[in-house]
GROMACS .gro file of C-alpha atoms in nm:
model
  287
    1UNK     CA    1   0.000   0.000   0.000
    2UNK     CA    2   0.112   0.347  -0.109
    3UNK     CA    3  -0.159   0.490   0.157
    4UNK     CA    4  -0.027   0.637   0.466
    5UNK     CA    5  -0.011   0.346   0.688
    6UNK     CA    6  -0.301   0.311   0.955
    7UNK     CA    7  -0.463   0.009   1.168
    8UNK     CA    8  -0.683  -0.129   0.857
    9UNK     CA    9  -0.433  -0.094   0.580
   10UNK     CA   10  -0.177  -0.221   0.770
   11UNK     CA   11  -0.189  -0.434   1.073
   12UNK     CA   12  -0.524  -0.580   0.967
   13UNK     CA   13  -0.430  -0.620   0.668
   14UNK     CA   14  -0.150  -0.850   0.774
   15UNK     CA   15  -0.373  -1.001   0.991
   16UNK     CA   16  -0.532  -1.112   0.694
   17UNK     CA   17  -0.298  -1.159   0.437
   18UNK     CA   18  -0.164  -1.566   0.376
   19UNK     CA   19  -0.472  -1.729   0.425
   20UNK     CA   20  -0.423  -2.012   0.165
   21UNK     CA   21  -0.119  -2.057   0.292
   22UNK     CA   22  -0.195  -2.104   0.642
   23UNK     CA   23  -0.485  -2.303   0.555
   24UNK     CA   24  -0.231  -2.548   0.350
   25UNK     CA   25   0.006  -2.576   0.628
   26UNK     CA   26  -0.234  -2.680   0.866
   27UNK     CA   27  -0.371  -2.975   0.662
   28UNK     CA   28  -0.019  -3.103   0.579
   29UNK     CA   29   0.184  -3.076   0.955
   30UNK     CA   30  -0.127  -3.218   1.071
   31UNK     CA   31  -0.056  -3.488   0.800
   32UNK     CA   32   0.329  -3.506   0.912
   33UNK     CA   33   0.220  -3.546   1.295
   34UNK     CA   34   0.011  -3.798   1.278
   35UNK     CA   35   0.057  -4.007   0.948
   36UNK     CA   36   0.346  -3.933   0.781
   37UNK     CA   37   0.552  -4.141   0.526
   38UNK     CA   38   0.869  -4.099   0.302
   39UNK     CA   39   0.703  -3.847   0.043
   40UNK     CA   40   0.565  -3.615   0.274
   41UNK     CA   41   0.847  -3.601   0.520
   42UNK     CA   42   1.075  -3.515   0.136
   43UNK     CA   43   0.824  -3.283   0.089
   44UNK     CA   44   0.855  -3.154   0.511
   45UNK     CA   45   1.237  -3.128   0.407
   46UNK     CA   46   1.228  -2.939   0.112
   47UNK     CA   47   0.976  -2.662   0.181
   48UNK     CA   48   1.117  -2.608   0.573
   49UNK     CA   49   1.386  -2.366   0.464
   50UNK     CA   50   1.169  -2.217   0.176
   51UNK     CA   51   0.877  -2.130   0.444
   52UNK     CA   52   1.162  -2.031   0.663
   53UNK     CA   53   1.297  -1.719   0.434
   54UNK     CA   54   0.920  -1.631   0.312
   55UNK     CA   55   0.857  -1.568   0.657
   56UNK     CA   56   1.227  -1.385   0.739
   57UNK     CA   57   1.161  -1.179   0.399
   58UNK     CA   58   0.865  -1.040   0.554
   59UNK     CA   59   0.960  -0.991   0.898
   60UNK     CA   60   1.311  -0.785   0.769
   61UNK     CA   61   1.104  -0.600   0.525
   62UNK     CA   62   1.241  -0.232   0.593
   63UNK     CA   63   0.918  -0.090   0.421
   64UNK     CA   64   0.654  -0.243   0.627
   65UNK     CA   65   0.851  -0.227   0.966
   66UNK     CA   66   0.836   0.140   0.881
   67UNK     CA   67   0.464   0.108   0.847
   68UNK     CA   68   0.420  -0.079   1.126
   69UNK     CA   69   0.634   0.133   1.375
   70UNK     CA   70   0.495   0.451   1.270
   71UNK     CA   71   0.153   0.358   1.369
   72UNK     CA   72   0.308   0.202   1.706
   73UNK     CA   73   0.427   0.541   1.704
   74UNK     CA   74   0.121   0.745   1.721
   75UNK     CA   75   0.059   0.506   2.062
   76UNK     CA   76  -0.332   0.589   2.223
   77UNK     CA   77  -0.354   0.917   2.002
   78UNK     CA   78  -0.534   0.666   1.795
   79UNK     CA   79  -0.849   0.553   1.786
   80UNK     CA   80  -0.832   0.160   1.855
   81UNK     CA   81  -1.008  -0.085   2.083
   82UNK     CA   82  -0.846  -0.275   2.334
   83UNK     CA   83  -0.774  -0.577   2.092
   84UNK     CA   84  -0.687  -0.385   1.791
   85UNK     CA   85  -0.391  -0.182   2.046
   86UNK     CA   86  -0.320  -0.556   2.185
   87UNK     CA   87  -0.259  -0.672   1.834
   88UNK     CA   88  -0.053  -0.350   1.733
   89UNK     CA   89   0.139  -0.415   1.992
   90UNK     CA   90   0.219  -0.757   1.936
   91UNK     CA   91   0.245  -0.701   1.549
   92UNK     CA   92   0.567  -0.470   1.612
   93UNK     CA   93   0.695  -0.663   1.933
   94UNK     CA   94   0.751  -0.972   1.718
   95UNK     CA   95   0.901  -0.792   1.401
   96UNK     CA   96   1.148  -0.632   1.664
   97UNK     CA   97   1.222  -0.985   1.813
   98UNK     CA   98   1.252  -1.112   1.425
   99UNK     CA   99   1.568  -0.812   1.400
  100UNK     CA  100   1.369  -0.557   1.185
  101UNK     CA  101   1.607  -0.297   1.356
  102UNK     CA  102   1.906  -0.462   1.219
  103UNK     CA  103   2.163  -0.323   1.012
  104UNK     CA  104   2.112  -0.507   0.663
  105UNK     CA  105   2.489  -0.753   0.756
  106UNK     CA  106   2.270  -0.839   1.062
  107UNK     CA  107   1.939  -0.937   0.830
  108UNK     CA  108   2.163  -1.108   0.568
  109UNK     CA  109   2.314  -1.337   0.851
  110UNK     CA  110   1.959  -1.353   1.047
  111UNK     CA  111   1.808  -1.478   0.752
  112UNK     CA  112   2.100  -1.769   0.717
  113UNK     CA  113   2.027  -1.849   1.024
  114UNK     CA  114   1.664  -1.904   1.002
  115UNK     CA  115   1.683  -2.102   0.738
  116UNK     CA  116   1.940  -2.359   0.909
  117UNK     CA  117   1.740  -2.354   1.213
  118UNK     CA  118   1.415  -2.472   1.002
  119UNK     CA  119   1.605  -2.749   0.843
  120UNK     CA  120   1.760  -2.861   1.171
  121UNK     CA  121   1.458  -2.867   1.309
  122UNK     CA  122   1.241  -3.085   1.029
  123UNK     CA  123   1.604  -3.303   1.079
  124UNK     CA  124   1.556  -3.327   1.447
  125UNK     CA  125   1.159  -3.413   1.457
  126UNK     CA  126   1.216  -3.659   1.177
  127UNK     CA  127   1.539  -3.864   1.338
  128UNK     CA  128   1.325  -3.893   1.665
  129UNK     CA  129   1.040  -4.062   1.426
  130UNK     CA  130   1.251  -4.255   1.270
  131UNK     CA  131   1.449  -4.445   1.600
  132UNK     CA  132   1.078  -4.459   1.708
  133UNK     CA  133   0.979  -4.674   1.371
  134UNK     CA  134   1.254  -4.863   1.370
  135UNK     CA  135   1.233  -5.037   1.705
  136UNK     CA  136   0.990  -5.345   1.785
  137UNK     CA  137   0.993  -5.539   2.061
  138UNK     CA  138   0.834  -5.876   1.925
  139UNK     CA  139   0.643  -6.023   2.290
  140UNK     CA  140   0.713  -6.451   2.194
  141UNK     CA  141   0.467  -6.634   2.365
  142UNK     CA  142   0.269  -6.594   2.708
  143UNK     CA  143   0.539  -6.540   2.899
  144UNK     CA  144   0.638  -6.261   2.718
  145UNK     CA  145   0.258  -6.101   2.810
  146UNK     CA  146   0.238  -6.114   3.139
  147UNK     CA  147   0.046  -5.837   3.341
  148UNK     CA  148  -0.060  -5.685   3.019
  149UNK     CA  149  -0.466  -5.620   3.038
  150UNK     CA  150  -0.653  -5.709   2.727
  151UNK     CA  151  -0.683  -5.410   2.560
  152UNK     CA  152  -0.270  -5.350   2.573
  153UNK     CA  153  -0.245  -5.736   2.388
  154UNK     CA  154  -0.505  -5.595   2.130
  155UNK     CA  155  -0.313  -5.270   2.032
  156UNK     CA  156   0.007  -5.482   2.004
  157UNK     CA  157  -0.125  -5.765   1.811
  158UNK     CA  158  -0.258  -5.480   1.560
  159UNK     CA  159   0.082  -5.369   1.546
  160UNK     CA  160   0.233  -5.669   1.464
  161UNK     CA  161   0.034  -5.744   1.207
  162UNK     CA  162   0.079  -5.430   1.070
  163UNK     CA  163   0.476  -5.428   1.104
  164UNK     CA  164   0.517  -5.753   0.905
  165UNK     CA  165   0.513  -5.996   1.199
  166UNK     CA  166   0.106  -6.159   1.171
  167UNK     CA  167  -0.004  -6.314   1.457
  168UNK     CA  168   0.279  -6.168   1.677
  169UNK     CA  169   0.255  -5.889   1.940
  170UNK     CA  170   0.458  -5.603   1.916
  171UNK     CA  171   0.560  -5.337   2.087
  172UNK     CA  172   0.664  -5.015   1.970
  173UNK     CA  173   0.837  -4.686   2.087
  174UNK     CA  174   0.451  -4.488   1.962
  175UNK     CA  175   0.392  -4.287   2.326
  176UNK     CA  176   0.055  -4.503   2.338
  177UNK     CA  177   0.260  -4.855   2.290
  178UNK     CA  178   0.555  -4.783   2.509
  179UNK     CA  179   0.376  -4.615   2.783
  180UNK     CA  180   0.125  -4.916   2.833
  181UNK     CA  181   0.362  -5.179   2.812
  182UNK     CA  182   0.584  -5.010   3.055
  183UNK     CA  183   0.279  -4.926   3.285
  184UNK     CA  184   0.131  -5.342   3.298
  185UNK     CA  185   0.427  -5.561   3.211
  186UNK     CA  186   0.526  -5.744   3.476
  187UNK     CA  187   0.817  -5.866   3.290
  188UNK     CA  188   1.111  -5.643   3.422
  189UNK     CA  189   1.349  -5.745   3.191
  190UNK     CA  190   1.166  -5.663   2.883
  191UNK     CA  191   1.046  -5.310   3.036
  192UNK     CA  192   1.428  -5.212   3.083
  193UNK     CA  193   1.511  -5.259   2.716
  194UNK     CA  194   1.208  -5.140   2.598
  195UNK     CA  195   1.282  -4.798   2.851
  196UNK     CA  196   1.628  -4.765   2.726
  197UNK     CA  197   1.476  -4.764   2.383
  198UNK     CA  198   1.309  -4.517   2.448
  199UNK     CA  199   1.478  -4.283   2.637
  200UNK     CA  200   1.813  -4.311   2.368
  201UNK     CA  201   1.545  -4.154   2.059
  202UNK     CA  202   1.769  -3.971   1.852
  203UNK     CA  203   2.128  -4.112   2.037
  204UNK     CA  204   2.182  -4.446   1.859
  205UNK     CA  205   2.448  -4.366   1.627
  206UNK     CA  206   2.423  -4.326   1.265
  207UNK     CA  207   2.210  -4.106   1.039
  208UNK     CA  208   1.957  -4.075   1.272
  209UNK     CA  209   2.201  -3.931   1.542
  210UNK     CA  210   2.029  -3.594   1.666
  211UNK     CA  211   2.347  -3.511   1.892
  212UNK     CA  212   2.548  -3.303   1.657
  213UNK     CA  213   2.169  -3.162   1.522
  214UNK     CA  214   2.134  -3.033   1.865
  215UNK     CA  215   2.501  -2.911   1.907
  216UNK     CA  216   2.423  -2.684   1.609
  217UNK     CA  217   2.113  -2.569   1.740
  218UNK     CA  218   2.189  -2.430   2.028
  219UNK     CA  219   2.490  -2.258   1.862
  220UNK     CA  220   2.281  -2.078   1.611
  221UNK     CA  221   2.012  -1.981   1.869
  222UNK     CA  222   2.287  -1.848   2.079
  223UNK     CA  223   2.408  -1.649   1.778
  224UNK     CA  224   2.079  -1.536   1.704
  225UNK     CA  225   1.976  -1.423   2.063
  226UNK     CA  226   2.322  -1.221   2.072
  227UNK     CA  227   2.243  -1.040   1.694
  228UNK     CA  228   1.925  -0.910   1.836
  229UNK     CA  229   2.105  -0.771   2.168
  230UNK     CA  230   2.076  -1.041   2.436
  231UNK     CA  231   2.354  -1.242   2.647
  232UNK     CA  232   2.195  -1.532   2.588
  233UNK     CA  233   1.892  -1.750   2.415
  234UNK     CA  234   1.740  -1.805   2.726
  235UNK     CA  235   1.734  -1.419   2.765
  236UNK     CA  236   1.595  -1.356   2.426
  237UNK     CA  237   1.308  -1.651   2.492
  238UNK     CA  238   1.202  -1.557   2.805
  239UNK     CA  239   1.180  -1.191   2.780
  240UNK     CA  240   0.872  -1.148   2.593
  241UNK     CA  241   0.730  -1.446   2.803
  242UNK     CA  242   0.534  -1.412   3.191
  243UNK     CA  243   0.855  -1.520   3.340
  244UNK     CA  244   1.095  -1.251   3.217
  245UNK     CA  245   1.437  -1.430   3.318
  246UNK     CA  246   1.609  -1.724   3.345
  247UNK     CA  247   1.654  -1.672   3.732
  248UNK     CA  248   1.267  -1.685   3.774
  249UNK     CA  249   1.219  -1.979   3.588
  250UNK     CA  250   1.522  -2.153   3.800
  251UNK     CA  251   1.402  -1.993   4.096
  252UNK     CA  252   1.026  -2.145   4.079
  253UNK     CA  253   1.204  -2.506   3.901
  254UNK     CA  254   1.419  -2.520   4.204
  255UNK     CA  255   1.112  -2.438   4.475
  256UNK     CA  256   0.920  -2.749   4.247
  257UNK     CA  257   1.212  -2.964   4.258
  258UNK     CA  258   1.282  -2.994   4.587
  259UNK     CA  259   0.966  -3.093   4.672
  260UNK     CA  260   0.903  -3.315   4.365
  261UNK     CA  261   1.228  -3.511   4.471
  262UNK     CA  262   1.125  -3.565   4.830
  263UNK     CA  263   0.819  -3.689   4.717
  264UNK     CA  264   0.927  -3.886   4.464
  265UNK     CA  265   1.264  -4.031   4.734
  266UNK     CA  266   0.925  -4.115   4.934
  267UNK     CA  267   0.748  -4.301   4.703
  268UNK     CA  268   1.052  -4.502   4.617
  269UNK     CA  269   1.083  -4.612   4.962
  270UNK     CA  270   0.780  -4.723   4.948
  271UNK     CA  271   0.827  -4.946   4.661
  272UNK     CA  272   1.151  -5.056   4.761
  273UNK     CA  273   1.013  -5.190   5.070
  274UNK     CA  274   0.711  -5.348   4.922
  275UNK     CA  275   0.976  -5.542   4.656
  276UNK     CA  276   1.226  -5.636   4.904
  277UNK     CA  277   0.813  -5.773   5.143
  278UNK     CA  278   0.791  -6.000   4.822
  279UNK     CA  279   1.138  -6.121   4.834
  280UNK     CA  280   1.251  -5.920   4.476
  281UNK     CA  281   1.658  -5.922   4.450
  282UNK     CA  282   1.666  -5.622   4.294
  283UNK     CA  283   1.649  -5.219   4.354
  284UNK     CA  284   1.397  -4.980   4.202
  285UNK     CA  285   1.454  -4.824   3.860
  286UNK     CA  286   1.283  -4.603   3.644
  287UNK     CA  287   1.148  -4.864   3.407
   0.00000   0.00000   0.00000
């Protein structure tokens, strides 16, 4: 718009603007979450930094920052409702937090940055799938079953037949499998491998390693967070959030802690002592 910029041409208008888009996005990441395969997650791969630099293009945009801060500028001499002044606000807060007041080196490198962080992201989400597709835990026989409630041998039989092993239960690393079988099985050994399954996601070695994904991460974030002004990501994160600062999130984590650790030290005891009633060899452990 060539108009002099003002709460309809401008912020609403944004408001508006990439409908189709949005609309498009939705179906498919709801598609990726919850029944992805090979050809979508190409597709996840391939568009991740592309919708990464449309959306840094627009947020950089020196023209419509200019807009947009100029009508931030005129603050309550304008004539705005409560939620059109709460979305002004939030409009220019978050195209300051995207680096619209950098120097156009800054943008250039902002912009590089984005776009790694999207792809390292899709990378990360999609390694995490993967460990959790690859790993079955075929249950052989009654034994293997025991303490798991009907329902439980139902959803694994489905699996198995549906992972190539008919007529066998199986047991995945899906939250729904895992979390059942870890919750009825009264087979200890089986829980523990199926546990440390679980909780190594992403840290098995090979291509679907997310440990140097994550190394870069954080590197770029912290690179980012210090372009825009801040000491730190954590800074940058939490100071547009209720908390503020890291100190008051470690302050209130640290008042939770302690008492979710003496709680949980109780409830141990507890156990323990009910095992060691029943004459189990063995200590308490998280699986």
């Amino acid at each position: 718009s060539t108009a002099s910029p003002t709460f309809a041409n401008t912020i609403a208008a944004m408001e508006k603007s990439g409908a189709p888009l949005t609309r498009v996005l939705r179906v498919f990441y709801n598609l990726t979450g919850s029944h992805t395969n090979p050809d979508l997650q190409a597709i996840e791969r391939e568009i991740a930094p592309i919708l990464s630099k449309h959306g840094t293009d627009i947020s950089l945009d020196p023209r419509l920052f200019k807009r947009v801060d100029t009508i931030f500028a005129r603050g309550k001499r304008q004539k705005l409702d409560a939620e059109q002044r709460r979305v002004l606000e939030r409009t220019h807060a978050g195209l300051v937090r995207a680096g619209a007041r950098l120097d156009a080196a800054a943008k250039v490198r902002m912009g590089e940055i984005n776009s790694r962080l999207a792809t390292l992201g899709t990378a990360f989400a999609q390694n995490v799938l993967a460990d959790e597709q690859a790993y079955k835990l075929v249950l052989d026989g009654e034994a293997d079953l025991a303490g798991l409630p009907d329902f439980v041998r139902a959803a694994a039989l489905r699996a198995g037949n549906d992972l190539d092993h008919p007529g066998k239960h199986v047991i995945t690393l899906a939250r729904s499998s895992i979390e059942t079988f870890l919750q009825f099985s009264t087979r200890r050994d089986l829980r523990e491998a199926a546990f440390a399954a679980w909780i190594r996601r992403g840290e098995g070695g090979g291509t679907h390693d997310n440990r140097a994904v994550a190394t870069e991460i954080l590197a770029l974030r912290a690179e980012r967070a210090k372009l825009l002004g801040f000491e730190t990501f954590a800074k940058f994160r939490l100071e547009d959030a209720m908390a503020k600062t890291p100190e008051a999130v470690g302050g209130l984590l640290d008042q939770v802690w302690k008492a979710a650790k003496s709680k949980a030290s109780e409830e141990r005891a507890l156990l323990q002592r009910m095992v060691d009633s029943e004459g189990g060899n063995f200590q308490i452990e998280a699986w």
